[in-house]
Each structure stands twice: as C-alpha cells, then as structure tokens.
XYZ file of C-alpha atoms in Angstrom:
688
model
C 12.572 20.834 -18.101
C 8.868 19.975 -18.217
C 8.251 16.377 -19.288
C 5.165 15.915 -21.493
C 2.927 12.978 -20.717
C 2.731 10.330 -23.448
C -0.778 9.738 -24.803
C -0.977 5.982 -24.201
C -4.395 4.359 -24.488
C -5.941 2.147 -21.811
C -6.397 -1.336 -23.293
C -8.586 -3.681 -21.235
C -7.589 -7.348 -21.379
C -10.079 -9.781 -19.847
C -11.012 -13.397 -20.681
C -14.723 -12.556 -20.340
C -17.248 -9.885 -21.253
C -19.442 -7.910 -18.816
C -22.441 -9.986 -17.696
C -25.365 -9.856 -15.275
C -25.904 -6.259 -14.141
C -22.440 -5.190 -15.334
C -23.266 -4.020 -18.919
C -26.051 -1.713 -17.703
C -23.821 -0.382 -14.889
C -20.919 0.329 -17.280
C -23.244 2.191 -19.671
C -24.838 4.231 -16.884
C -21.558 5.239 -15.211
C -19.912 6.136 -18.536
C -22.920 8.221 -19.531
C -22.801 9.961 -16.148
C -19.127 10.919 -16.658
C -19.827 12.161 -20.178
C -22.665 14.315 -18.824
C -20.355 15.805 -16.182
C -21.869 14.194 -13.070
C -19.426 14.881 -10.184
C -20.795 12.110 -7.938
C -21.891 8.575 -8.843
C -22.379 5.567 -6.589
C -22.001 1.988 -7.761
C -24.103 0.075 -5.246
C -22.832 -3.410 -5.954
C -23.541 -6.504 -3.907
C -20.426 -8.390 -2.812
C -19.050 -10.525 -5.644
C -20.877 -8.748 -8.475
C -17.594 -7.614 -10.023
C -17.492 -3.918 -9.157
C -13.777 -3.726 -10.015
C -14.381 -5.186 -13.483
C -17.214 -2.720 -14.025
C -14.954 0.213 -13.099
C -12.173 -1.185 -15.328
C -14.591 -1.108 -18.266
C -15.513 2.484 -17.431
C -11.826 3.499 -17.338
C -11.263 1.850 -20.730
C -14.188 3.830 -22.167
C -13.422 7.288 -20.758
C -9.602 6.976 -21.153
C -8.688 9.076 -18.117
C -5.847 8.677 -15.612
C -7.441 7.175 -12.511
C -6.865 7.309 -8.763
C -8.390 4.400 -6.835
C -8.490 4.954 -3.060
C -8.860 2.000 -0.689
C -9.149 2.149 3.086
C -6.331 -0.266 3.934
C -3.098 -1.591 2.423
C -4.354 -5.161 2.071
C -7.344 -4.158 -0.011
C -5.198 -1.719 -2.029
C -2.779 -4.566 -2.844
C -5.625 -6.793 -4.013
C -7.102 -4.036 -6.183
C -3.696 -3.199 -7.683
C -3.257 -6.849 -8.646
C -6.700 -6.950 -10.281
C -6.174 -3.752 -12.271
C -2.746 -4.995 -13.391
C -4.420 -8.120 -14.760
C -7.046 -6.030 -16.585
C -4.505 -3.488 -17.950
C -1.210 -5.385 -18.458
C 0.016 -2.930 -21.114
C -0.643 0.190 -19.042
C 0.920 1.690 -15.925
C -0.841 0.355 -12.819
C 0.860 1.330 -9.559
C 0.539 0.799 -5.801
C 0.920 3.814 -3.483
C 0.607 3.295 0.264
C 2.403 4.459 3.387
C 5.950 3.092 3.279
C 6.066 2.390 7.007
C 5.977 -1.192 8.277
C 5.797 0.375 11.723
C 5.010 3.992 12.584
C 4.791 5.614 15.996
C 4.155 9.350 15.517
C 5.797 11.958 17.691
C 3.508 12.839 20.594
C 3.392 14.389 24.072
C 1.001 13.518 26.908
C 0.935 16.448 29.366
C -0.950 14.569 32.115
C 1.901 12.085 32.599
C 4.631 14.372 31.175
C 5.476 11.663 28.640
C 7.200 12.517 25.356
C 7.111 9.845 22.644
C 9.811 10.112 19.983
C 8.807 9.413 16.400
C 9.744 5.847 15.468
C 9.401 4.372 11.999
C 10.505 1.358 9.975
C 10.509 2.109 6.244
C 9.792 -0.667 3.755
C 12.223 0.016 0.888
C 10.193 -1.924 -1.680
C 7.037 0.094 -0.959
C 9.091 3.289 -1.101
C 10.279 2.209 -4.574
C 6.684 1.655 -5.694
C 5.739 5.152 -4.477
C 8.452 6.644 -6.689
C 7.291 4.492 -9.601
C 3.777 5.928 -9.127
C 4.809 9.583 -9.165
C 7.238 9.151 -12.072
C 4.561 7.391 -14.142
C 2.092 10.211 -13.422
C 4.587 12.819 -14.625
C 5.477 11.010 -17.866
C 2.318 9.309 -19.210
C -1.490 9.445 -19.144
C -2.420 5.751 -19.171
C -1.892 5.482 -15.405
C -3.960 3.899 -12.633
C -2.702 4.436 -9.098
C -4.270 2.349 -6.335
C -3.624 4.180 -3.075
C -4.498 4.122 0.596
C -5.535 7.309 2.432
C -1.813 8.183 2.542
C -2.519 9.883 -0.818
C -3.786 12.953 1.110
C -0.583 13.303 3.191
C 2.218 15.706 2.348
C 4.526 14.900 -0.553
C 7.174 17.046 -2.219
C 6.277 19.538 -4.925
C 5.799 17.826 -8.316
C 7.253 20.896 -10.038
C 10.507 20.707 -8.050
C 10.593 16.902 -8.286
C 10.262 17.097 -12.069
C 12.553 20.108 -12.474
C 15.470 18.762 -10.421
C 16.555 15.832 -12.557
C 19.604 14.457 -14.323
C 19.783 13.936 -18.080
C 22.854 12.303 -19.621
C 23.294 11.869 -23.398
C 25.801 9.644 -25.163
C 28.496 11.914 -26.622
C 27.866 14.761 -24.171
C 30.845 16.398 -22.477
C 30.945 15.144 -18.875
C 33.592 14.739 -16.211
C 33.342 11.858 -13.725
C 33.532 14.187 -10.721
C 30.764 16.397 -12.167
C 28.447 13.414 -12.641
C 29.113 12.294 -9.063
C 28.187 15.785 -7.799
C 25.007 15.835 -9.897
C 23.904 12.442 -8.571
C 24.445 13.658 -5.004
C 22.526 16.848 -5.866
C 19.425 14.789 -6.724
C 19.823 12.837 -3.462
C 21.498 9.647 -4.680
C 23.981 8.156 -2.207
C 27.417 6.802 -3.087
C 28.350 3.284 -2.025
C 31.214 0.852 -2.457
C 29.055 -2.221 -1.888
C 25.802 -3.614 -3.329
C 23.597 -1.314 -5.366
C 20.063 -0.794 -4.122
C 17.497 1.824 -5.226
C 18.855 5.337 -4.696
C 22.545 4.320 -4.616
C 25.380 4.749 -7.139
C 28.920 3.404 -7.443
C 31.990 4.878 -9.163
C 34.570 2.428 -10.520
C 37.371 3.722 -12.744
C 35.843 5.309 -15.851
C 32.400 3.849 -15.103
C 29.484 5.077 -13.011
C 26.714 2.647 -12.056
C 23.408 3.810 -10.583
C 20.163 2.121 -9.556
C 17.115 4.404 -9.893
C 14.495 4.533 -7.143
C 11.565 3.393 -9.278
C 12.835 0.136 -10.820
C 15.370 -2.613 -10.173
C 17.831 -2.130 -13.012
C 21.364 -0.768 -13.150
C 22.395 2.013 -15.530
C 26.107 2.035 -16.360
C 27.734 5.155 -17.841
C 31.207 4.819 -19.396
C 33.348 7.965 -19.794
C 36.248 8.357 -22.208
C 38.169 11.536 -22.975
C 35.823 13.758 -20.986
C 32.715 12.492 -22.792
C 30.042 9.868 -22.172
C 30.907 7.090 -24.625
C 28.241 4.542 -23.643
C 25.107 4.145 -21.513
C 23.970 0.583 -20.798
C 21.004 -0.890 -18.965
C 22.013 -3.978 -16.939
C 20.013 -6.692 -15.246
C 20.270 -5.898 -11.520
C 21.125 -9.502 -10.606
C 22.877 -11.200 -13.516
C 24.476 -7.938 -14.699
C 23.774 -8.966 -18.276
C 23.525 -6.014 -20.652
C 19.897 -5.659 -21.730
C 20.482 -2.888 -24.250
C 22.298 0.378 -24.879
C 20.578 3.745 -24.444
C 21.130 7.046 -26.247
C 19.891 9.046 -23.234
C 19.483 8.445 -19.502
C 16.898 10.442 -17.539
C 16.923 10.128 -13.712
C 14.347 11.562 -11.319
C 15.495 12.507 -7.784
C 15.907 9.779 -5.161
C 13.624 11.670 -2.735
C 10.206 13.299 -3.152
C 11.089 16.310 -0.997
C 13.408 18.422 -3.150
C 14.639 21.894 -2.143
C 17.158 23.877 -4.250
C 20.099 25.430 -2.374
C 18.784 28.999 -2.628
C 15.386 27.879 -1.305
C 17.062 26.122 1.610
C 18.764 29.345 2.680
C 15.459 31.217 2.503
C 13.717 28.449 4.483
C 16.347 28.593 7.242
C 15.884 32.356 7.477
C 12.083 31.888 7.800
C 12.516 29.176 10.445
C 14.779 31.489 12.462
C 12.164 34.277 12.279
C 9.395 31.940 13.435
C 11.591 30.625 16.256
C 12.226 34.160 17.529
C 8.501 34.953 17.421
C 7.563 31.788 19.349
C 10.337 32.264 21.917
C 9.122 35.815 22.541
C 5.637 34.422 23.165
C 6.916 31.821 25.650
C 8.939 34.525 27.391
C 5.856 36.749 27.796
C 3.886 33.802 29.146
C 6.787 32.864 31.477
C 7.016 29.357 30.052
C 10.684 28.796 30.893
C 10.797 25.042 30.235
C 9.003 25.350 26.897
C 11.302 28.267 25.934
C 14.507 26.299 26.547
C 13.146 23.107 24.986
C 12.122 24.799 21.721
C 15.254 26.930 21.476
C 17.635 24.008 21.951
C 15.789 21.644 19.627
C 15.150 24.067 16.745
C 18.701 25.450 16.742
C 20.035 21.883 16.653
C 17.763 21.026 13.687
C 18.782 24.190 11.821
C 22.473 23.403 12.308
C 21.985 19.929 10.845
C 19.978 21.242 7.876
C 22.649 23.877 7.222
C 25.537 21.383 7.356
C 24.126 18.125 5.934
C 20.809 19.209 4.399
C 18.706 16.988 6.655
C 17.536 16.473 10.235
C 15.282 13.981 11.976
C 11.717 15.285 11.618
C 12.585 17.663 8.760
C 9.038 17.242 7.425
C 7.855 19.453 10.307
C 9.538 22.392 8.543
C 8.002 21.535 5.134
C 5.897 24.723 5.021
C 9.067 26.839 4.991
C 10.813 24.689 2.378
C 7.731 24.748 0.122
C 7.289 28.511 0.564
C 3.691 28.026 1.735
C 1.794 30.470 3.906
C 0.442 29.438 7.316
C -2.607 27.206 6.895
C -2.009 26.439 3.213
C -2.376 22.762 2.307
C 0.697 20.704 1.348
C 1.396 19.013 -1.962
C 0.117 15.429 -2.041
C -0.128 12.579 -4.542
C -3.143 14.407 -6.003
C -0.782 17.196 -7.140
C 1.010 14.729 -9.446
C -2.127 13.841 -11.415
C -2.773 15.837 -14.613
C -4.799 19.047 -14.549
C -6.329 21.157 -17.318
C -4.896 24.502 -18.441
C -7.308 26.212 -16.038
C -6.141 24.051 -13.118
C -9.133 21.701 -12.982
C -8.420 18.034 -12.082
C -8.185 15.979 -15.286
C -8.518 12.506 -13.807
C -11.102 10.079 -12.484
C -11.298 9.192 -8.781
C -12.728 5.863 -7.610
C -13.351 5.543 -3.864
C -13.552 1.841 -3.084
C -15.611 0.611 -0.119
C -16.629 4.237 0.248
C -18.648 3.723 3.443
C -15.302 3.144 5.221
C -12.893 5.154 3.056
C -14.821 8.455 3.124
C -14.891 8.625 6.962
C -11.157 7.844 6.987
C -10.415 10.653 4.545
C -12.594 13.010 6.583
C -11.036 12.097 9.932
C -7.307 12.294 9.194
C -6.887 16.055 9.612
C -8.493 16.464 13.061
C -6.471 13.675 14.682
C -3.195 14.951 13.255
C -3.911 18.563 14.279
C -4.790 17.617 17.867
C -1.485 15.768 18.314
C 0.592 18.536 16.725
C -1.129 21.284 18.715
C -0.062 19.640 21.970
C 3.541 19.395 20.748
C 3.556 23.090 19.805
C 2.009 24.281 23.090
C 4.698 22.473 25.092
C 7.687 23.628 23.074
C 8.500 20.455 21.153
C 7.711 21.980 17.755
C 7.245 25.337 16.036
C 3.661 26.300 15.101
C 4.499 25.655 11.411
C 4.700 21.914 12.228
C 0.883 21.938 12.190
C 1.061 22.603 8.427
C 2.857 19.288 7.893
C -0.505 17.559 7.701
C -3.019 15.620 5.643
C -5.588 17.503 3.590
C -8.838 18.639 5.159
C -11.769 16.805 3.640
C -12.995 19.922 1.814
C -9.472 20.386 0.391
C -9.536 16.792 -0.828
C -12.926 17.369 -2.447
C -11.647 20.431 -4.323
C -8.588 18.562 -5.621
C -10.349 15.629 -7.275
C -12.635 15.625 -10.290
C -15.574 13.282 -10.933
C -15.910 10.518 -8.361
C -17.318 7.000 -8.449
C -18.071 5.529 -5.028
C -18.225 1.727 -4.905
C -19.788 -0.135 -1.986
C -22.269 -2.842 -1.116
C -23.447 -0.566 1.697
C -23.009 3.110 0.689
C -23.354 5.604 3.529
C -25.313 8.836 3.738
C -22.534 10.977 2.183
C -22.374 8.962 -1.045
C -26.131 8.503 -1.290
C -27.004 12.174 -0.738
C -24.312 13.590 -3.049
C -25.150 11.087 -5.792
C -28.860 11.880 -5.464
C -28.244 15.640 -5.694
C -25.567 15.769 -8.405
C -25.348 12.355 -10.007
C -26.895 8.925 -9.735
C -26.899 5.642 -7.808
C -26.329 2.623 -10.059
C -27.376 -0.696 -8.551
C -25.475 -3.895 -9.404
C -26.981 -6.891 -7.612
C -26.913 -9.708 -10.180
C -23.629 -11.657 -10.252
C -22.210 -12.827 -13.608
C -21.697 -16.283 -12.075
C -25.341 -16.589 -11.027
C -24.293 -16.801 -7.376
C -26.869 -15.603 -4.867
C -26.371 -14.077 -1.441
C -25.582 -16.770 1.149
C -28.077 -18.667 3.249
C -28.442 -17.167 6.744
C -28.693 -19.360 9.835
C -29.323 -17.979 13.331
C -28.072 -19.992 16.302
C -27.780 -19.081 20.011
C -24.565 -17.992 21.707
C -25.079 -19.599 25.103
C -24.972 -23.372 25.545
C -27.725 -25.449 27.145
C -28.424 -29.144 27.645
C -29.028 -29.742 23.923
C -26.680 -27.141 22.415
C -22.889 -26.836 22.952
C -22.603 -23.034 22.517
C -21.241 -20.870 19.697
C -17.564 -21.904 19.754
C -18.156 -25.670 19.832
C -20.904 -25.348 17.234
C -18.486 -23.431 15.004
C -15.908 -26.206 15.439
C -18.474 -28.818 14.415
C -19.459 -26.857 11.323
C -15.798 -26.211 10.506
C -15.035 -29.933 10.357
C -17.883 -30.426 7.877
C -16.697 -27.514 5.697
C -13.021 -28.520 5.719
C -13.876 -32.120 4.806
C -15.643 -30.715 1.729
C -12.368 -28.997 0.703
C -13.568 -25.476 1.512
C -12.582 -22.814 4.020
C -13.988 -20.906 6.956
C -13.914 -17.306 8.171
C -14.733 -16.536 11.798
C -15.187 -12.992 13.120
C -14.793 -11.955 16.740
C -15.194 -8.643 18.587
C -11.580 -8.116 19.758
C -8.020 -8.913 18.686
C -7.475 -10.931 21.873
C -10.564 -13.032 21.145
C -9.282 -13.633 17.586
C -5.905 -14.817 18.868
C -7.441 -17.006 21.598
C -9.958 -18.599 19.231
C -7.217 -19.319 16.717
C -5.129 -21.080 19.377
C -8.146 -23.040 20.651
C -8.962 -24.243 17.112
C -5.358 -25.426 16.708
C -5.678 -27.402 19.934
C -8.729 -29.104 18.389
C -6.647 -30.216 15.400
C -7.913 -27.476 13.059
C -5.393 -25.524 10.983
C -6.163 -21.917 11.874
C -4.512 -18.490 11.859
C -5.603 -15.041 13.029
C -5.396 -11.740 11.197
C -5.733 -8.215 12.580
C -4.345 -4.712 12.166
C -1.202 -5.303 14.272
C 0.206 -7.596 11.583
C 2.547 -5.920 9.070
C 1.414 -5.032 5.553
C 3.318 -7.655 3.571
C 2.631 -10.382 6.140
C -1.128 -9.670 6.022
C -1.170 -10.125 2.250
C 0.857 -13.349 2.500
C -1.493 -14.757 5.178
C -4.503 -14.159 2.931
C -2.758 -15.786 -0.042
C -1.758 -18.830 2.047
C -5.338 -19.123 3.291
C -6.617 -19.237 -0.278
C -3.949 -21.801 -1.210
C -5.107 -24.091 1.593
C -2.021 -23.804 3.801
C -4.571 -23.521 6.627
C -8.371 -23.844 6.744
C -9.771 -21.248 9.174
C -8.993 -17.538 9.287
C -10.066 -15.695 12.427
C -10.256 -11.902 12.437
C -12.023 -8.808 13.689
C -12.837 -5.798 11.521
C -10.141 -6.432 8.926
C -12.103 -9.309 7.405
C -15.057 -7.216 6.307
C -14.450 -5.120 3.236
C -13.200 -6.157 -0.147
C -11.495 -9.453 0.675
C -12.051 -11.643 -2.382
C -11.823 -15.288 -1.277
C -14.094 -17.647 -3.288
C -12.769 -20.683 -1.395
C -14.741 -19.564 1.688
C -18.116 -21.322 1.994
C -18.778 -20.718 5.708
C -18.668 -17.492 7.717
C -19.258 -17.669 11.450
C -20.144 -14.349 13.110
C -19.651 -14.741 16.861
C -21.670 -12.526 19.208
C -23.729 -11.173 16.289
C -26.243 -9.509 18.623
C -23.724 -7.204 20.326
C -24.844 -3.830 18.915
C -22.016 -1.472 17.985
C -19.638 -0.599 15.180
C -18.577 -4.196 14.516
C -22.161 -5.484 14.541
C -23.941 -2.603 12.802
C -26.152 -3.150 9.760
C -23.313 -2.132 7.429
C -20.742 -4.344 9.156
C -23.042 -7.366 9.195
C -23.924 -7.029 5.493
C -20.254 -6.722 4.596
C -19.327 -9.747 6.686
C -22.180 -11.798 5.245
C -20.861 -10.936 1.782
C -17.625 -12.856 2.418
C -19.556 -16.095 1.699
C -21.195 -14.772 -1.473
C -18.511 -16.000 -3.867
C -19.078 -19.700 -3.227
C -22.089 -21.694 -4.430
C -22.267 -23.418 -1.018
C -22.064 -20.123 0.887
C -23.580 -20.105 4.386
C -23.417 -17.626 7.239
C -24.111 -18.599 10.821
C -25.170 -15.649 12.978
C -24.631 -16.516 16.638
C -27.202 -14.405 18.500
C -29.544 -14.802 21.470
C -31.662 -11.820 20.360
C -32.428 -10.241 16.975
C -31.212 -6.640 17.209
C -32.408 -3.853 14.851
C -29.067 -4.035 12.992
C -29.349 -7.802 12.673
C -32.933 -7.543 11.409
C -31.976 -4.897 8.804
C -29.026 -7.003 7.555
C -31.195 -10.128 7.307
C -33.953 -8.260 5.435
C -31.532 -6.701 2.919
C -29.839 -10.059 2.282
C -33.201 -11.741 1.709
C -34.265 -8.907 -0.655
C -31.190 -9.434 -2.773
C -31.554 -13.228 -2.717
C -35.107 -12.895 -4.014
C -33.992 -10.692 -6.959
C -31.034 -12.948 -7.745
C -33.019 -16.207 -7.622
C -35.715 -14.727 -9.873
C -33.070 -13.633 -12.411
C -31.445 -17.083 -12.408
C -34.810 -18.783 -12.916
C -35.777 -16.449 -15.760
C -32.457 -16.921 -17.590
C -32.021 -20.611 -16.627
C -28.668 -19.942 -14.912
C -26.992 -22.539 -12.707
C -24.776 -20.757 -10.125
C -21.042 -21.528 -10.155
C -18.361 -20.766 -7.580
C -16.008 -18.009 -8.719
C -12.664 -19.308 -9.982
C -9.951 -16.775 -9.257
C -6.197 -17.128 -9.674
C -4.280 -16.999 -6.404
C -1.783 -14.201 -6.864
C -0.883 -11.094 -4.938
C 1.302 -8.048 -5.112
C 3.840 -9.627 -2.735
C 5.213 -11.405 -5.797
C 6.289 -7.975 -7.016
C 7.661 -7.063 -3.604
C 10.019 -10.035 -3.674
C 13.324 -8.641 -4.874
C 15.223 -9.870 -7.907
C 17.910 -10.891 -5.423
C 15.519 -13.311 -3.684
C 14.394 -14.798 -6.977
C 18.003 -15.341 -8.057
C 18.842 -17.108 -4.773
C 15.771 -19.332 -5.127
C 16.755 -20.247 -8.708
C 20.281 -21.250 -7.666
C 18.901 -23.265 -4.749
C 16.707 -25.247 -7.133
C 19.758 -26.011 -9.299
C 22.220 -26.884 -6.515
C 20.094 -28.635 -3.870
C 20.469 -32.110 -5.387
C 24.251 -31.710 -5.824
C 24.530 -30.469 -2.234
C 22.637 -33.507 -0.962
C 25.251 -35.803 -2.545
C 28.425 -33.752 -1.969
C 27.748 -30.965 0.530
C 31.384 -30.027 1.279
C 32.348 -29.877 -2.394
C 29.416 -27.636 -3.301
C 30.086 -25.243 -0.401
C 33.765 -24.962 -1.393
C 32.787 -24.186 -4.992
C 30.319 -21.537 -3.885
C 32.810 -19.911 -1.498
C 35.398 -19.752 -4.296
C 32.852 -18.200 -6.682
C 31.823 -15.687 -4.016
C 35.444 -14.637 -3.332
C 36.146 -14.277 -7.065
C 33.060 -12.059 -7.401
C 34.298 -9.849 -4.547
C 37.760 -9.535 -6.145
C 36.268 -8.271 -9.403
C 33.965 -5.962 -7.368
C 30.829 -7.810 -8.519
C 29.022 -7.400 -5.199
C 25.548 -8.368 -6.484
C 26.714 -11.857 -7.519
C 28.698 -12.199 -4.297
C 25.603 -11.394 -2.205
C 23.499 -13.942 -4.106
C 26.126 -16.654 -3.571
C 26.472 -15.692 0.112
C 22.737 -16.116 0.712
C 22.634 -19.389 -1.243
C 25.466 -20.789 0.914
C 23.563 -19.782 4.044
C 20.384 -21.535 2.863
C 22.266 -24.687 1.796
C 23.972 -24.889 5.196
C 20.619 -24.419 6.963
C 19.229 -27.311 4.890
C 22.139 -29.498 6.049
C 21.609 -28.580 9.715
C 17.904 -29.420 9.442
C 18.701 -32.860 7.997
C 21.202 -33.601 10.809
C 18.567 -32.678 13.407
C 16.059 -34.949 11.691
C 18.536 -37.873 11.800
C 19.159 -37.307 15.532
C 15.429 -37.310 16.238
C 15.045 -40.615 14.398
C-alpha cells in the first residue's frame, strides 16, 4: 500500500529578520533555484548566519531538504538549529548508529583477520527510523545527515510495502497479530518495552514502534479489535484513542519470504562459481574458508532469517546485478514521475564534506577486495558499499554548498553552472578577529608558546570568557589539557576517539562554563558555534600541512569571530605561504566589515545563543522520569532514608505483580540513585 506524502508547508519561526548580507544572499540563492541552477555556493564568513540564510531559502522554495554535514557533532548542532527554525515541521537527525565500529578486515602481510565489531546506539537507530518514516509520509521534511546517507539502506519500496495496519472493529485473532508483528521484525518480550518490542498480555497487545517513544495498546474482544490506545511510555497514561494504527517495520532491510528463497539460491550459485575458481587456482585454504563460512551463514538465514554480516549478501536480497549501487537514504526522498530528484541538497562545510563523500567508495572497496581474494567473503560483498561520487551526484537535485573556504570543486561547478554568493557581513556587526603572531620557542624575554597561552588564558577566564587551543596531534591535546589542569585551569580535550553523544555533551558543558579551556585537533575547526570563545590559540601555526593549510587556518581563526573581543594568537617562528594567505584573507574581510559598520553606524555585539543540543532528545523518557522522582523524593530521603527506600521497594514490587515493568524500572533506578546519594554523604562525613 503506497502511502501518499502530506503536503505540509515549511513555516519558518525566528525572533529576527535577515540582516547584513543575508537578505541579498537569500534572494540570490532562491532566484538561482527558480532558474534551475544545479550548483550554487554560499561563501559565508564564519558567524554570518549561513544556516539562517539556508532556512529562509527552504521556506521560500518549499522543498524537502537533505543537509549533509561531515561529522556527527556538526550534524547534531545543525539539526538543533533547524528544529528551532521549523518547530512545526519534521526535522530529523540521520547519522551512523554505531558508537563504536571496527569493520571486518584482513591483513595478508601479518595473516591477521579482524572480526567486525560494533556497538549500536539504540536512540540514534530510533532517529534513523523516524527520518525514513517522515520522508515516506510527508513533504515538509528536513533531514540533517552525516556521510552515512550514501551507505546502503533497505529498499524504500519494500520498507513501505511491508507494514501492519490495524483498524478498530476489524476481525483479528491475537495469534495472527503476533505473527504479523514478528513478520515486520518486531520482537516479543515479557519485560520492559523498548523500540521494536511488543508484549502480549491476555486480550491485549502492547507495542512500541521504532520511530517514537510511545506505546500502542490493542484490545481484542470476540475476535475483533475493540480498542486502540496510545499510552505515555513512562506513566502509561492514555493519551488518546485511535481509529487506526499503522506500523512500519522494525528494520530497514526487509526481504519477503519468496525473495529470501531466491536470494539463497543465488548465493549458492555464486558460492559454487567462486569455489570452482579457487580450485582452479589451487587455493586450498581460501576454498575451505569460504565454503565453511558461507554454508554456515546460509543455514542461519534459512532457519532464523539472519546471520552476522548479512549485509554482505544485500545484493542478492535486493535482486541487484553485480556493480549496481545499493539503496541509500537518498532513495527515500521524493522523486518526480520521471524519476528526477525532487528535493534540495545542502552540503555544509563543503570543503570537507565533498572530499569525504568522494573518498568513501575507494576505501571500502580496497578492504572488501582483500577479504574476497582470501576467501573471507563472496565477490558480491563488494556491492555492500557506499555510493561512488558520480552515483551520489546523479541521485541529488540542485545543490547549495556552504563554506567559509569553498574548495575547487564547489567554485568551478558553481562558476560553470550556477553562482557563488558571498556573505561576509554579520548581522551582529561582528568583524573577523584580531590576529596576533607570537614565536613558538622561548628565549630570555619570552616564555614560549605554552606558557604564553597559559598567561593569556588567565586574562580571558577572568573576563568570564572561554578559550580554544588547537594542537597537531591527539596526544598533544591530551597532554596540554592535563598540563593546564595542573596549573589550576579547568580544561578538557576533544578529539575523534570520543563517542558521539559524549562529544556533544562536552561542547555543551564548555559553553555552559563547566570548564574554561577546550583543547582539540582537527575536530575544532568547522561549524562549531561557540560565541563564548574570545581567544583561540593555534599552537605550531607554521607547521605546513593539512592541519595548518590556508583553509584550516581560516576555519580555526573563525572560531573567535562570534565574540566582540575575539582574538587569535598564531604561534609561529616563520610566516609560511598558508599563514600569509590566511592572514591576508582575514584582513580583507575585516576591512569590508569595518567599512560597513562605519557606514551604517553599527556597534558590534557578541552573539547570544541559547545553550541547547540534541542530546536532550537522546535522553530517554525513562531518564527524565527518574530525574523527576529524584527531585520530589530527595528531601524526604534526607530526613528518613530507610522509610523512603521501604516505600519505593514496596511500590516497585507492586508494579512487578501487576506486570507494569516500566514503572518498576523507574522505581528501581530511583532507589539506586537515592542509595548512591546516601553512600556519598557517609563518605563525606568520614572525611570530615
């Protein structure tokens, strides 16, 4: 059953109107889309409000929009901003759902096989389902995604086709509903409900969908569905009754039973062909390895419908030919009757994101090819892959590239088939930061870059503002952070080894003032919006290379452009070509900005930005409920700890007896936190 997309309108909500260069940029970009320009570049200096400009363009053209960012942290920040601009529309966050991912690999030189290892973040997986379901049911959708949007995803046609619809009054048997839920990959449980699980109790079935944290309860009487209710996932209060329940599958990869049989037949044929090849080439070890592994996988798929690494057989399940690209998130966006993409694509920080999109395929293919040659995988595993860059280009419509430092790709394509729109003036009147060059090495009159940074940090922190420091390596970032702590400075480090959610929380705590100095490497450059930062220290600024290129230096300098007191100290013993180019471009922009402010009599003001992040959404309703109870019961516990614990234990046991596992779990976690509070107080008394 094909679901038609509702024709919702994008409604932009903002407490301010476009200002500075923004009105002209919005007009130019909108005109370019109306004229059919496939490529446009928004060359916007850091802090000029490129996201707000794009939001205005989306509101004007009224098209579903894909925004691609080059890392999860930036994607989270952009998703939060678009949600604030479009609170009545569907704004979603789609990134890789792995907190940790070690891909399967083989290193022939050392004969080392590395098993695939992954830790899936269930909340991010839920948000991915929310994204795809929104795209299939409405048009007023913005999806902010990382480059994971070009990786394989199940067929949208099968995902949409294999669904469950239940109407009040329809003839249904309990056992039939249980089978149908299992058919669309929901799992039965007797304990707490989480996304993708269902529970059968007497004449009632309760299910939690994968895209939202609510419970749907179906009551059956006399072989018919008598009632469908939507319940709060925590309090279990009935929100309202529904005439119809529509459930999408609990997994993106959906294969009907008849297709599974065909896929197994195709896998067996490919296995025979590859084994014959190994036999001709006298590769005995590879022959036995592939035969044993593939037969084991096929047996599991035949019996339970799944095996570890099943995605490596995706070409057979999809019915694709060798070399054909997989379905991706792009397949879920709307297309015209002739198959043309009917959505807008915004590539944020394009000078970094475009190379990432272009480089994914080659790295994946190289790893898979080695696995195939040594008998760990069938050749079809190579087709479980990201899109080639030219495939990506053919699957998106008009593009807007946003960057303070656009690269050759964006500039050349926009010059040939579009336009470059410059946005240098900030609505706040802020100008690019003052640049100061100081030496790296110490001498009799100068303490060296680290001690000078510490001295400047004390001055900045005393003024109530914060500091960013960039180093060349992760180890240097960690060491500098520890050294600053030893000097009495509240500091933390941030780099790519830190998990997604933790990275976002660190940035939010930095803005809140939980600590004063954030030390990082490359992760600090693009798109981090932190107006509290008034000082950026770039250590070893004269070390030519990727981290100290013209583009990198301009991006790093831009981190201080949102504060009226913004300064950047470049620690360098020589002025390299990259350093000279970055200094010249910054001074060019400062000259234009100062002239504009003088002409319009503008006094610059530091950007005021609410401190919020998408981690608030990633906190579960369960956690919020526990926190609420803690706030209520902490004072009572302080006065009568034993009494409160007894009450809570009784309530928890009563909840278990009536099979109310959600309430029982909330009470269990509250008891644990209350007891931890008591232990902490006892330790404090002993210390005193």
